[in-house]
XYZ file of C-alpha atoms in Angstrom:
339
model
C 148.152 34.758 143.663
C 150.961 32.503 144.895
C 153.034 34.471 147.495
C 156.805 33.785 146.771
C 159.299 33.783 149.496
C 162.249 36.006 149.196
C 165.567 34.808 150.727
C 166.774 38.497 150.772
C 163.932 39.695 152.765
C 164.179 36.732 155.146
C 167.740 37.468 155.724
C 167.246 41.294 156.264
C 164.330 40.442 158.869
C 166.451 38.051 160.410
C 169.350 40.830 160.810
C 166.785 43.096 161.852
C 165.472 40.926 164.444
C 169.171 40.043 165.677
C 169.681 43.604 166.170
C 166.498 44.333 168.126
C 167.096 41.583 170.472
C 170.675 42.367 171.059
C 169.724 46.162 171.650
C 167.112 44.652 174.200
C 169.479 42.346 175.907
C 172.080 45.136 176.154
C 169.562 47.535 177.767
C 168.774 44.766 180.145
C 172.414 44.288 180.883
C 172.983 47.798 181.585
C 170.133 47.992 183.950
C 171.192 44.636 185.772
C 174.823 45.871 186.159
C 174.036 49.280 187.180
C 171.216 48.367 189.312
C 168.892 51.072 187.955
C 165.457 50.543 189.011
C 162.726 53.306 187.842
C 160.870 52.506 190.701
C 163.445 53.960 192.923
C 163.924 57.060 190.985
C 161.284 59.216 192.431
C 162.585 62.595 191.287
C 161.753 63.585 187.637
C 165.005 64.796 187.047
C 166.743 61.600 187.992
C 164.445 59.580 185.628
C 165.390 61.842 182.948
C 168.944 61.522 183.564
C 168.753 57.940 183.543
C 167.083 57.607 180.310
C 169.671 60.214 178.800
C 172.592 58.165 179.969
C 171.004 54.977 178.441
C 170.217 56.647 175.126
C 173.866 58.168 175.009
C 175.612 54.992 176.128
C 173.523 52.343 174.864
C 170.945 53.605 172.081
C 173.426 55.797 170.270
C 176.363 53.203 169.936
C 173.587 50.374 169.033
C 172.252 52.865 166.202
C 175.842 53.791 165.004
C 176.363 49.930 164.711
C 173.297 48.905 163.115
C 173.266 51.373 160.261
C 176.501 50.278 158.715
C 175.606 46.549 159.621
C 172.482 46.934 157.622
C 174.183 48.517 154.729
C 177.060 45.794 154.575
C 174.493 42.953 155.279
C 172.301 44.157 152.209
C 175.434 44.360 150.099
C 176.781 41.222 151.150
C 173.289 39.451 150.347
C 173.240 41.067 146.927
C 176.588 39.971 146.107
C 175.914 36.345 147.165
C 172.996 36.230 144.643
C 174.818 37.988 141.850
C 175.999 34.634 140.511
C 172.420 33.548 140.235
C 171.163 36.729 138.577
C 174.307 36.326 136.052
C 173.509 32.785 135.341
C 169.844 33.724 134.488
C 171.176 36.287 132.021
C 173.273 33.677 130.318
C 170.423 31.359 130.200
C 168.323 33.650 128.453
C 170.931 34.619 126.027
C 171.353 30.918 125.128
C 167.671 30.936 123.617
C 167.699 28.996 120.376
C 170.842 27.156 121.243
C 169.670 25.093 124.216
C 171.240 21.671 123.057
C 174.390 21.181 124.726
C 174.077 24.278 127.035
C 175.133 23.890 130.692
C 175.144 26.279 133.634
C 178.684 27.464 134.663
C 178.912 26.425 138.186
C 182.576 28.000 138.500
C 181.271 31.027 140.308
C 178.321 29.695 142.081
C 178.238 29.895 145.856
C 178.582 26.437 147.742
C 174.939 26.540 148.757
C 173.717 26.800 145.074
C 175.728 24.005 143.737
C 173.380 21.123 144.410
C 170.658 23.009 142.631
C 172.799 23.993 139.618
C 174.157 20.453 139.240
C 170.835 18.979 139.444
C 169.627 21.259 136.590
C 172.816 20.585 134.512
C 172.207 16.835 135.044
C 168.706 17.409 133.794
C 169.916 19.277 130.688
C 172.152 16.340 129.877
C 169.384 14.036 130.100
C 167.136 15.891 127.951
C 169.996 16.239 125.507
C 170.186 12.593 125.361
C 166.569 11.873 124.926
C 166.458 14.474 122.074
C 169.399 12.847 120.376
C 167.775 9.235 120.722
C 164.661 10.644 119.219
C 166.485 12.308 116.191
C 168.331 9.195 115.564
C 165.273 7.069 115.591
C 163.582 9.423 113.206
C 166.490 9.457 110.847
C 166.686 5.663 110.876
C 162.956 5.362 110.305
C 163.027 7.838 107.495
C 166.106 5.990 105.780
C 164.344 2.832 106.158
C 161.390 3.965 104.428
C 163.323 5.308 101.464
C 164.125 1.915 99.828
C 160.625 0.547 99.759
C 159.233 3.730 98.498
C 161.862 3.686 95.697
C 160.897 0.041 94.889
C 157.170 1.036 94.905
C 157.881 3.867 92.494
C 159.531 1.355 90.019
C 156.730 -0.823 90.225
C 154.302 1.965 89.401
C 156.315 2.879 86.382
C 155.470 -0.504 85.078
C 151.693 -0.280 85.974
C 149.271 0.330 83.294
C 146.444 1.927 84.982
C 144.506 5.143 85.112
C 145.391 5.579 88.854
C 148.961 4.925 88.150
C 149.953 8.623 87.739
C 148.280 10.008 90.802
C 149.867 6.978 92.954
C 153.237 8.021 91.586
C 152.423 11.463 92.830
C 151.457 10.481 96.147
C 154.787 8.299 96.430
C 156.776 11.144 95.287
C 155.340 13.434 97.800
C 155.938 10.991 100.545
C 159.632 10.494 99.389
C 159.901 14.334 99.533
C 158.477 14.478 102.995
C 160.875 11.709 104.089
C 163.856 13.658 102.665
C 162.696 16.607 104.667
C 162.361 14.961 107.817
C 165.917 13.607 107.211
C 167.229 17.131 106.613
C 165.549 18.204 110.072
C 167.339 15.551 111.828
C 170.573 16.537 110.023
C 170.090 19.947 111.129
C 169.474 19.090 114.688
C 172.490 17.023 114.638
C 174.624 19.911 113.160
C 173.289 22.473 115.587
C 173.983 20.041 118.545
C 177.593 19.451 117.206
C 178.029 23.139 116.813
C 179.128 22.721 113.214
C 179.984 25.898 111.461
C 177.242 26.946 108.988
C 177.860 27.845 105.530
C 177.369 31.180 103.507
C 174.405 30.749 101.567
C 173.551 33.261 98.764
C 169.470 33.597 98.890
C 169.251 34.530 95.210
C 171.041 31.436 94.143
C 168.593 29.442 96.404
C 165.667 30.897 95.028
C 166.607 30.643 91.418
C 167.332 26.854 91.958
C 163.942 26.195 93.427
C 161.888 28.307 90.959
C 163.639 26.715 87.973
C 163.028 23.296 89.537
C 159.363 23.788 90.049
C 158.756 25.831 87.009
C 157.822 22.986 84.671
C 155.213 21.596 86.958
C 153.620 25.056 87.730
C 153.240 25.653 84.026
C 151.789 22.279 83.358
C 149.112 23.219 86.043
C 148.207 26.182 83.809
C 149.753 28.697 86.210
C 152.867 30.892 86.137
C 155.959 31.531 88.365
C 158.276 34.460 88.479
C 161.388 35.396 90.651
C 162.557 39.018 91.312
C 165.662 39.725 92.846
C 167.895 42.608 93.204
C 171.617 43.054 91.927
C 173.118 42.069 95.371
C 172.214 38.607 96.656
C 171.632 38.737 100.587
C 174.037 36.175 102.299
C 172.896 34.219 105.215
C 174.572 31.574 107.496
C 173.032 28.071 107.273
C 172.381 24.923 105.391
C 171.615 25.609 101.730
C 169.679 22.164 101.194
C 167.408 23.336 104.246
C 166.614 26.755 103.156
C 165.998 25.509 99.603
C 163.342 22.872 101.305
C 161.787 25.627 103.204
C 161.414 27.715 100.071
C 160.007 24.715 98.133
C 157.382 24.187 100.561
C 156.129 27.708 100.406
C 155.944 27.769 96.696
C 154.131 24.457 96.704
C 151.409 25.930 99.186
C 151.293 29.036 97.053
C 150.796 26.963 93.743
C 148.047 25.085 95.506
C 146.385 28.453 96.772
C 146.438 29.972 93.347
C 143.621 29.392 90.936
C 144.132 28.292 87.392
C 145.681 30.992 85.112
C 147.154 32.649 88.105
C 150.747 33.673 89.178
C 153.222 32.892 91.878
C 155.941 35.544 92.555
C 159.184 34.989 94.516
C 160.983 37.974 95.756
C 164.472 37.880 97.261
C 164.748 41.020 99.668
C 164.855 43.725 100.921
C 167.278 42.404 103.409
C 167.998 38.842 104.435
C 164.384 37.433 103.394
C 162.562 35.711 100.553
C 158.822 36.461 100.011
C 156.446 34.239 98.141
C 153.349 35.813 96.879
C 150.324 33.945 95.661
C 146.844 34.732 94.489
C 144.862 32.990 97.201
C 142.841 34.543 100.203
C 145.720 35.269 102.195
C 146.962 33.735 105.646
C 146.371 35.265 108.941
C 148.882 35.291 111.599
C 146.640 33.344 114.054
C 145.637 30.923 111.070
C 149.538 30.571 110.376
C 150.245 29.696 114.080
C 147.606 27.090 113.894
C 148.906 25.639 110.706
C 152.608 25.249 111.892
C 151.223 22.769 114.899
C 151.690 19.376 113.928
C 149.117 17.851 111.693
C 147.263 21.024 110.937
C 146.420 21.620 107.302
C 145.596 24.680 105.239
C 142.011 24.946 103.751
C 143.553 25.068 100.274
C 145.810 22.142 100.941
C 145.639 19.137 98.503
C 144.515 15.707 99.825
C 147.912 14.254 99.397
C 150.725 14.794 101.600
C 150.945 14.725 105.479
C 149.961 18.341 106.204
C 153.479 19.103 107.824
C 154.768 21.637 105.016
C 154.442 24.758 107.199
C 155.525 22.765 110.398
C 158.645 21.932 108.768
C 159.314 25.451 107.215
C 158.924 26.815 110.753
C 161.415 24.253 112.256
C 163.875 24.891 109.434
C 163.721 28.834 110.143
C 164.025 28.273 113.998
C 167.139 26.296 113.378
C 168.556 29.324 111.326
C 167.654 31.740 114.098
C 164.885 33.200 111.615
C 161.126 33.360 111.452
C 158.109 32.459 109.117
C 155.777 35.460 108.957
C 152.643 36.314 106.984
C 151.088 39.420 105.422
C 147.476 38.609 104.637
C 146.942 42.024 102.903
C 149.896 41.295 100.580
C 149.002 37.457 100.275
C 152.812 36.905 101.109
C 154.714 34.232 103.258
C 158.175 35.440 104.223
C 161.290 33.631 105.273
C 162.948 36.118 107.220
C 166.770 35.265 108.251
C 168.928 37.279 111.028
C 171.453 39.779 109.307
C 174.931 37.875 108.921
C 177.663 39.531 110.331
């Protein structure tokens, strides 16, 4: 175990050592100036009186002085480190909103400024690197859309038995690219601190279910939506929430056998639940699947295997979470309560 040095303890030990050395020097000075020598004091009473005098005139004043000095010293040390503790609390409170965050140096002691300035400079470099990466990803996604659109048109003209499957693959790629562009837009909006919009979850669920219902029915399965009278309202990007829900529904459709049903529930609270008739997904397995390039056992061979990773990223951008209930065979998009 690594032993961590404490500045407060070192300062306290230093003050104690200064007090001890000062007391010894003071006693030595008293002995020297009064020319007291214990060798010359043969009488026991004289020795006791000399020790008494030194305790009363040296020991007691030093003790009276050292106690308030220790109290004041500890208080000064604690106040000196208070800005660092407050900065640590503020940094922890900024979890989930790290982009653009900087440590407030207005209350920092002069000795801590080189450290906090270096940290702020590091944060600025990280923000710049993240912004360049997002811009690059958005540019690549944008450039890929045009050739995929042309390829889709060419496949429409192709009279071949594999044309339908290839068109499905191209559509899946276009959908993935659209989702990557959406993630880049969400990150950019978060960095720019743009105000999110009010999103009714029932409306989003209705739109997604209506869009996917024809394909689900064509696959020999059913899909149903259940929502209460009051639609929960969350703050965020409507198209991003719709993309996350669509990914969950598509995964549920793939996991459900022919003749089965997929159910979408809005609520209770600010949540959307997707229930399928697959084997269920454990928490550990979900954690593995949201890592980049991991795929579910029931996933189809087409696609890039980024569906749940994208869903988790969208939920994190909205301050929410993606959870699973393997017993109920449900995946849930859970959002924070809007104020």
